[in-house]
Amino acid sequence: MASLPLPLVTLLFIIFFASSSPSARAAQFSVLSYGAKSGGRTDSAKAFAAAWSQACASTGPATIYVPKGSFSVGQVKFQGPCKNNAILVRIDGTLVAPSDYKVIGSAENWLIFEHVNGVTLSGGTLDGQGAGLWSCKKSGKGCPRGATSLEFTNSKNIAITGLASLNSQMFHIVINGCQNVKVQGVKVSADGNSPNTDGIHVQLSTAVTILNSRIGTGDDCVSIGPGTSNLWIENVACGPGHGISIGSLGKESQEAGVQDVTVKTTTFTGTENGLRIKTWGRPSTGFARNILFQHAVMNNVKNPILIDQNYCPGEKNCPGQASGVKVSGVTYQDIHGTSATELAVKFDCSKKYPCTGIKLEDVKLTYDNKPAEALCNHAGGVASGTVQPTSCL
């Protein structure tokens, strides 16, 4: 049998590959086609919702495209389930929240994806314009709670890549009730004094990965809420902010626990905390177990290593009570750097349910070029390798 000439074979391969690749088949929906306008004050929320409606109804893969430019966008709910599980939201421009914080301030979310499967959000900038609300809160006036900039809820197989989130009113990114989520190459930025502007908050979710991201904000860089399991955080730079926090846990008396969390290769610069576990000082069914903190660098951090089981804001509803949250199996491995306070390691655990299985391995934290100090209350565990400050376990 005669063989085909090489150029023809190559051409046939290219035709076959192009026709079979998902990106080639994906239906394209530009927000401009639905009336979105850049550069002005026209609210493009309806255009975004219309593009989503079409992409969600597509039986094959779909792409929603936001070109370069600045788009004023009010609240948008991207509702599923959809007829396909391959929607790419590709953003080359900037989405800007309403300048009047009251417009979305009483809504819980600015942009929310619900009950979706297989959505990838790639690139772009979200500008929450939260500074006005922050000022209102500092003044003590009656202010709305504020909106989370981006939330995925009750969804699965989600990717958020290369996104920048600026100046959210409240949390920047929330992952709630989700399975299999990958957050990669994200940059979060808000003033170090901005209230409740957590970078990424995860709760009631499993198999979430956060990679290669830079987070500077006024609250936790990453906060890990009840019901989180199988969470992997790697190569994250945090600062300013309140560190990477498991908690607060135990606010509710009946509460899902946190387990199987790995936080590795992180850097904290000028933060309030480094690696923190925080629980309310009152009864609860919650727990935190099988936690690994590995390869962390602390640069002038106030509380580099902290377990605080006596959290009781305003000393209301918990004074004199003990935390019911059981903390166990927490390992700190290869943690180095400088503390901004003399007390670099503090394990302040529940008197009713002491911390168990705490491990310190190769920890070296200094304060003012001298060894720092450690404090343990109701904490049990072991230390190995070089541990400085001297272990109190």
XYZ file of C-alpha atoms in Angstrom:
393
model
C 0.000 0.000 0.000
C 1.409 3.343 -1.040
C 2.147 5.723 1.819
C 0.815 9.239 1.834
C 3.292 12.073 1.184
C 4.562 13.476 4.490
C 3.101 16.971 4.035
C -0.345 15.461 3.458
C -0.046 13.262 6.549
C 0.923 16.322 8.566
C -2.002 18.298 7.133
C -4.500 15.529 7.936
C -3.138 15.352 11.494
C -3.529 19.096 11.947
C -7.112 18.979 10.603
C -7.985 16.058 12.893
C -6.384 17.683 15.945
C -8.044 21.034 15.334
C -11.459 19.468 14.882
C -11.128 17.342 18.003
C -9.621 19.893 20.410
C -12.130 21.279 22.933
C -11.029 24.881 22.437
C -11.735 24.670 18.721
C -15.253 23.389 19.369
C -16.055 25.758 22.213
C -18.841 28.194 21.469
C -17.685 31.775 22.030
C -19.774 34.355 23.876
C -18.268 37.829 24.172
C -19.918 40.089 26.742
C -19.716 42.880 24.131
C -22.246 40.980 22.019
C -24.759 41.329 24.837
C -24.299 45.057 25.423
C -21.365 45.301 27.828
C -19.554 48.621 27.498
C -16.071 49.406 28.737
C -14.756 52.693 30.004
C -18.024 54.132 31.219
C -20.397 53.912 34.131
C -22.962 51.793 32.319
C -23.741 48.726 34.429
C -22.816 45.697 32.338
C -24.271 43.149 34.786
C -27.149 42.200 32.448
C -24.703 41.607 29.590
C -22.603 39.293 31.756
C -25.722 37.438 32.903
C -26.936 37.068 29.304
C -23.571 35.718 28.123
C -23.620 33.246 31.014
C -27.161 32.159 30.183
C -26.114 31.311 26.626
C -22.902 29.549 27.651
C -24.741 27.575 30.335
C -27.376 26.459 27.822
C -24.721 25.303 25.323
C -24.580 21.514 25.005
C -20.858 21.687 24.180
C -17.888 23.500 25.733
C -18.322 27.262 25.906
C -16.151 30.329 26.429
C -17.312 33.648 27.851
C -14.884 36.374 26.836
C -14.305 39.719 28.568
C -11.916 41.797 26.434
C -9.497 44.444 27.614
C -11.062 47.486 29.195
C -12.785 48.471 32.400
C -16.351 47.226 32.868
C -18.665 48.565 35.552
C -20.579 45.545 36.859
C -23.258 45.276 39.552
C -24.159 42.020 41.273
C -24.219 38.963 38.990
C -25.362 35.439 39.897
C -23.974 32.771 37.574
C -26.473 29.999 38.200
C -26.155 26.335 37.307
C -26.549 23.528 36.726
C -25.586 23.932 33.071
C -26.002 21.691 30.032
C -22.220 21.293 29.744
C -19.382 20.978 32.240
C -16.693 22.921 30.382
C -17.197 26.673 30.612
C -14.186 28.965 30.411
C -14.635 32.544 31.605
C -11.674 34.339 30.054
C -11.078 37.841 31.350
C -8.559 40.192 29.746
C -10.107 43.290 31.296
C -11.118 44.655 34.694
C -14.492 44.260 36.372
C -15.264 47.223 38.631
C -17.843 47.085 41.417
C -20.234 50.026 41.922
C -18.440 53.014 43.429
C -21.314 53.528 45.904
C -20.751 50.710 48.396
C -24.448 50.709 49.334
C -25.399 49.273 45.921
C -24.022 45.805 46.700
C -23.015 46.299 50.343
C -26.095 44.561 51.730
C -25.811 41.676 49.259
C -23.614 38.824 50.435
C -21.816 38.633 47.100
C -20.778 40.698 44.141
C -20.067 37.802 41.716
C -21.290 34.328 42.659
C -21.255 30.987 40.845
C -23.780 28.478 42.209
C -24.304 24.785 41.396
C -21.809 24.768 38.534
C -19.515 21.990 37.331
C -16.361 22.393 35.260
C -16.019 26.191 35.290
C -12.607 27.806 34.790
C -12.150 31.500 35.520
C -8.935 32.721 33.906
C -7.120 36.048 34.126
C -8.502 39.505 34.662
C -8.891 41.857 37.606
C -11.770 42.296 40.033
C -11.850 45.736 41.670
C -14.256 45.676 44.611
C -13.826 49.414 45.368
C -14.162 48.616 49.056
C -12.357 51.624 50.568
C -15.556 53.628 51.073
C -17.136 50.847 53.105
C -13.946 50.336 55.147
C -14.031 54.043 56.081
C -17.686 53.793 57.032
C -16.956 50.820 59.312
C -14.089 52.655 60.991
C -16.327 55.650 61.671
C -18.718 53.444 63.644
C -21.741 54.554 61.602
C -24.440 52.130 60.541
C -22.854 50.434 57.544
C -23.798 47.431 55.457
C -21.801 44.252 56.115
C -20.253 44.284 52.659
C -20.105 41.858 49.749
C -17.659 39.067 48.973
C -16.097 39.801 45.573
C -16.096 36.261 44.158
C -17.759 33.129 45.502
C -18.142 29.585 44.230
C -20.774 27.702 46.196
C -22.071 24.128 45.948
C -19.930 23.545 42.869
C -17.292 21.084 41.662
C -14.329 20.841 39.289
C -13.525 24.540 39.469
C -10.323 26.388 38.479
C -9.403 30.007 39.234
C -6.141 30.964 37.518
C -4.208 34.204 37.081
C -6.895 36.356 38.691
C -6.174 39.610 40.532
C -8.616 40.750 43.221
C -8.325 44.273 44.600
C -10.003 46.069 47.487
C -12.959 43.807 48.175
C -15.652 45.112 50.501
C -15.481 41.892 52.539
C -13.814 38.591 51.597
C -12.042 38.491 48.246
C -12.597 34.849 47.240
C -14.861 32.295 48.963
C -14.975 28.562 48.249
C -18.096 27.191 49.966
C -19.538 23.685 49.718
C -17.293 22.750 46.788
C -15.356 19.713 45.585
C -12.163 19.678 43.531
C -11.124 23.323 43.275
C -7.762 24.625 42.055
C -6.741 28.220 42.739
C -3.462 29.114 41.036
C -1.451 32.254 40.343
C -3.877 34.536 42.154
C -2.924 37.973 43.459
C -5.022 39.522 46.232
C -4.448 43.065 47.386
C -6.137 45.318 49.951
C -5.002 47.777 52.612
C -3.442 46.166 55.686
C -6.013 47.947 57.860
C -9.072 46.995 55.811
C -11.600 45.074 57.951
C -12.674 41.489 57.174
C -11.072 41.407 53.750
C -9.866 37.781 53.932
C -7.943 36.775 50.822
C -9.267 33.246 50.244
C -11.822 31.642 52.568
C -12.544 27.899 52.310
C -15.368 26.140 54.152
C -17.455 22.961 53.831
C -15.242 21.947 50.905
C -12.968 19.073 49.990
C -10.022 18.646 47.606
C -9.129 22.341 47.343
C -5.633 23.365 46.178
C -4.189 26.886 46.449
C -0.882 27.364 44.617
C 1.621 30.057 43.636
C -0.301 33.048 44.958
C 0.474 36.385 46.610
C -1.956 37.718 49.178
C -1.811 41.022 51.031
C -4.897 42.170 52.901
C -6.389 43.377 56.189
C -7.468 40.004 57.543
C -6.433 36.365 57.047
C -4.534 35.705 53.828
C -6.206 32.290 53.807
C -8.933 31.344 56.299
C -9.997 27.743 56.696
C -13.504 27.296 58.052
C -15.517 24.366 59.394
C -16.057 21.348 57.161
C -12.812 21.735 55.195
C -10.902 18.553 54.342
C -8.133 17.562 51.965
C -6.819 21.112 51.525
C -3.387 21.746 49.997
C -1.745 25.192 50.131
C 1.701 25.629 48.542
C 3.962 28.499 47.526
C 1.893 31.323 48.991
C 3.325 34.686 50.063
C 1.297 36.444 52.762
C 1.581 40.013 53.942
C 0.185 42.300 55.101
C -2.561 40.332 56.817
C -3.411 38.037 59.705
C -1.639 34.953 58.356
C -2.977 31.557 57.331
C -5.650 30.611 59.842
C -7.603 27.491 60.590
C -10.671 29.037 62.158
C -12.241 30.489 63.828
C -13.765 27.121 64.706
C -16.352 26.305 67.355
C -18.637 29.294 66.894
C -21.543 26.853 66.614
C -22.182 24.114 69.167
C -22.791 21.587 66.349
C -20.078 22.058 63.760
C -18.164 20.081 61.139
C -14.431 19.672 61.734
C -11.290 20.448 59.725
C -8.909 17.682 58.704
C -6.132 16.700 56.303
C -4.649 20.136 55.675
C -1.148 20.731 54.248
C 0.397 24.203 54.189
C 3.882 24.204 52.669
C 6.446 26.611 51.253
C 4.912 29.811 52.569
C 6.375 33.222 53.390
C 4.898 35.660 55.905
C 6.057 39.281 55.939
C 5.002 41.750 58.636
C 1.839 39.808 59.394
C -0.177 39.675 62.624
C 0.122 35.879 62.687
C 1.921 33.200 60.748
C 0.396 29.735 61.128
C -2.653 29.973 63.357
C -5.400 27.715 64.696
C -8.177 29.687 66.370
C -11.217 28.336 68.222
C -13.975 29.890 70.280
C -13.707 29.296 74.004
C -17.031 27.536 74.363
C -18.603 24.079 73.809
C -18.628 22.669 70.278
C -18.411 19.369 68.397
C -15.740 20.798 66.078
C -12.184 19.536 65.628
C -8.925 20.207 63.778
C -6.739 17.181 63.060
C -4.025 15.888 60.763
C -2.529 19.300 59.952
C 0.948 19.765 58.436
C 2.699 23.143 58.372
C 5.968 22.699 56.452
C 8.731 24.967 55.068
C 7.581 28.392 56.291
C 9.632 31.588 56.474
C 8.620 34.276 58.977
C 9.765 37.868 58.434
C 8.958 40.044 61.457
C 5.702 38.238 62.306
C 3.939 39.006 65.622
C 2.697 35.458 66.335
C 4.598 33.059 64.054
C 3.127 29.845 65.534
C -0.168 30.120 67.405
C -2.935 27.891 68.687
C -5.537 30.058 70.420
C -8.452 28.124 71.903
C -9.729 30.991 73.999
C -11.042 33.253 71.241
C -13.890 35.312 72.702
C -14.406 38.619 70.898
C -15.804 41.289 73.182
C -15.727 38.744 76.021
C -19.333 37.854 75.181
C -21.051 34.451 75.264
C -17.956 32.534 76.325
C -16.088 33.853 79.376
C -15.295 31.101 81.845
C -16.073 28.332 79.350
C -13.686 25.907 77.668
C -13.404 25.244 73.963
C -14.968 21.986 72.848
C -12.887 21.921 69.647
C -10.430 19.027 69.762
C -7.042 19.888 68.226
C -4.778 16.925 67.450
C -2.044 15.772 65.111
C -0.552 19.154 64.205
C 3.023 19.132 62.819
C 5.299 22.158 62.383
C 8.281 21.225 60.214
C 11.110 23.499 59.039
C 9.744 26.843 60.284
C 12.368 29.600 60.297
C 12.640 33.351 60.617
C 12.011 36.308 62.874
C 9.291 37.124 65.359
C 8.150 40.711 66.003
C 7.431 39.760 69.628
C 9.325 37.820 72.270
C 6.692 35.056 72.327
C 7.100 33.266 68.991
C 5.380 29.969 69.807
C 2.131 29.930 71.760
C -0.043 26.869 72.302
C -2.999 28.082 74.384
C -5.236 25.025 74.238
C -8.549 24.004 75.748
C -8.428 23.059 79.418
C -11.244 20.565 78.818
C -9.797 19.021 75.636
C -6.023 19.658 75.624
C -4.152 19.682 72.306
C -2.562 16.302 71.576
C 0.016 15.062 69.103
C 1.704 18.421 68.512
C 5.075 17.987 66.762
C 7.829 20.558 66.399
C 10.621 19.565 63.967
C 13.459 21.889 62.963
C 11.971 25.167 64.136
C 14.151 28.251 64.531
C 12.549 31.564 65.396
C 14.407 34.538 66.805
C 13.360 37.852 68.306
C 15.647 40.868 68.083
C 18.565 38.591 67.119
C 18.048 36.515 70.268
C 16.214 33.248 70.905
C 12.470 33.825 71.215
C 10.190 32.261 73.839
C 7.491 29.577 73.833
C 4.389 29.144 75.982
C 2.232 26.030 76.419
C -1.125 25.704 78.163
C -2.807 22.271 78.036
C -0.671 21.178 75.074
C 1.007 17.813 74.620
C 3.450 16.589 72.008
C 7.094 16.142 71.060
C 9.985 18.150 69.670
C 12.791 16.856 67.449
C 15.769 18.274 65.603
C 16.769 21.853 66.350
C 13.880 23.618 68.068
C 14.279 27.259 69.019
C 12.681 28.674 71.101
C 13.129 25.757 73.489
C 10.041 23.577 73.276
C 7.476 23.858 76.070
C 5.716 20.651 75.058
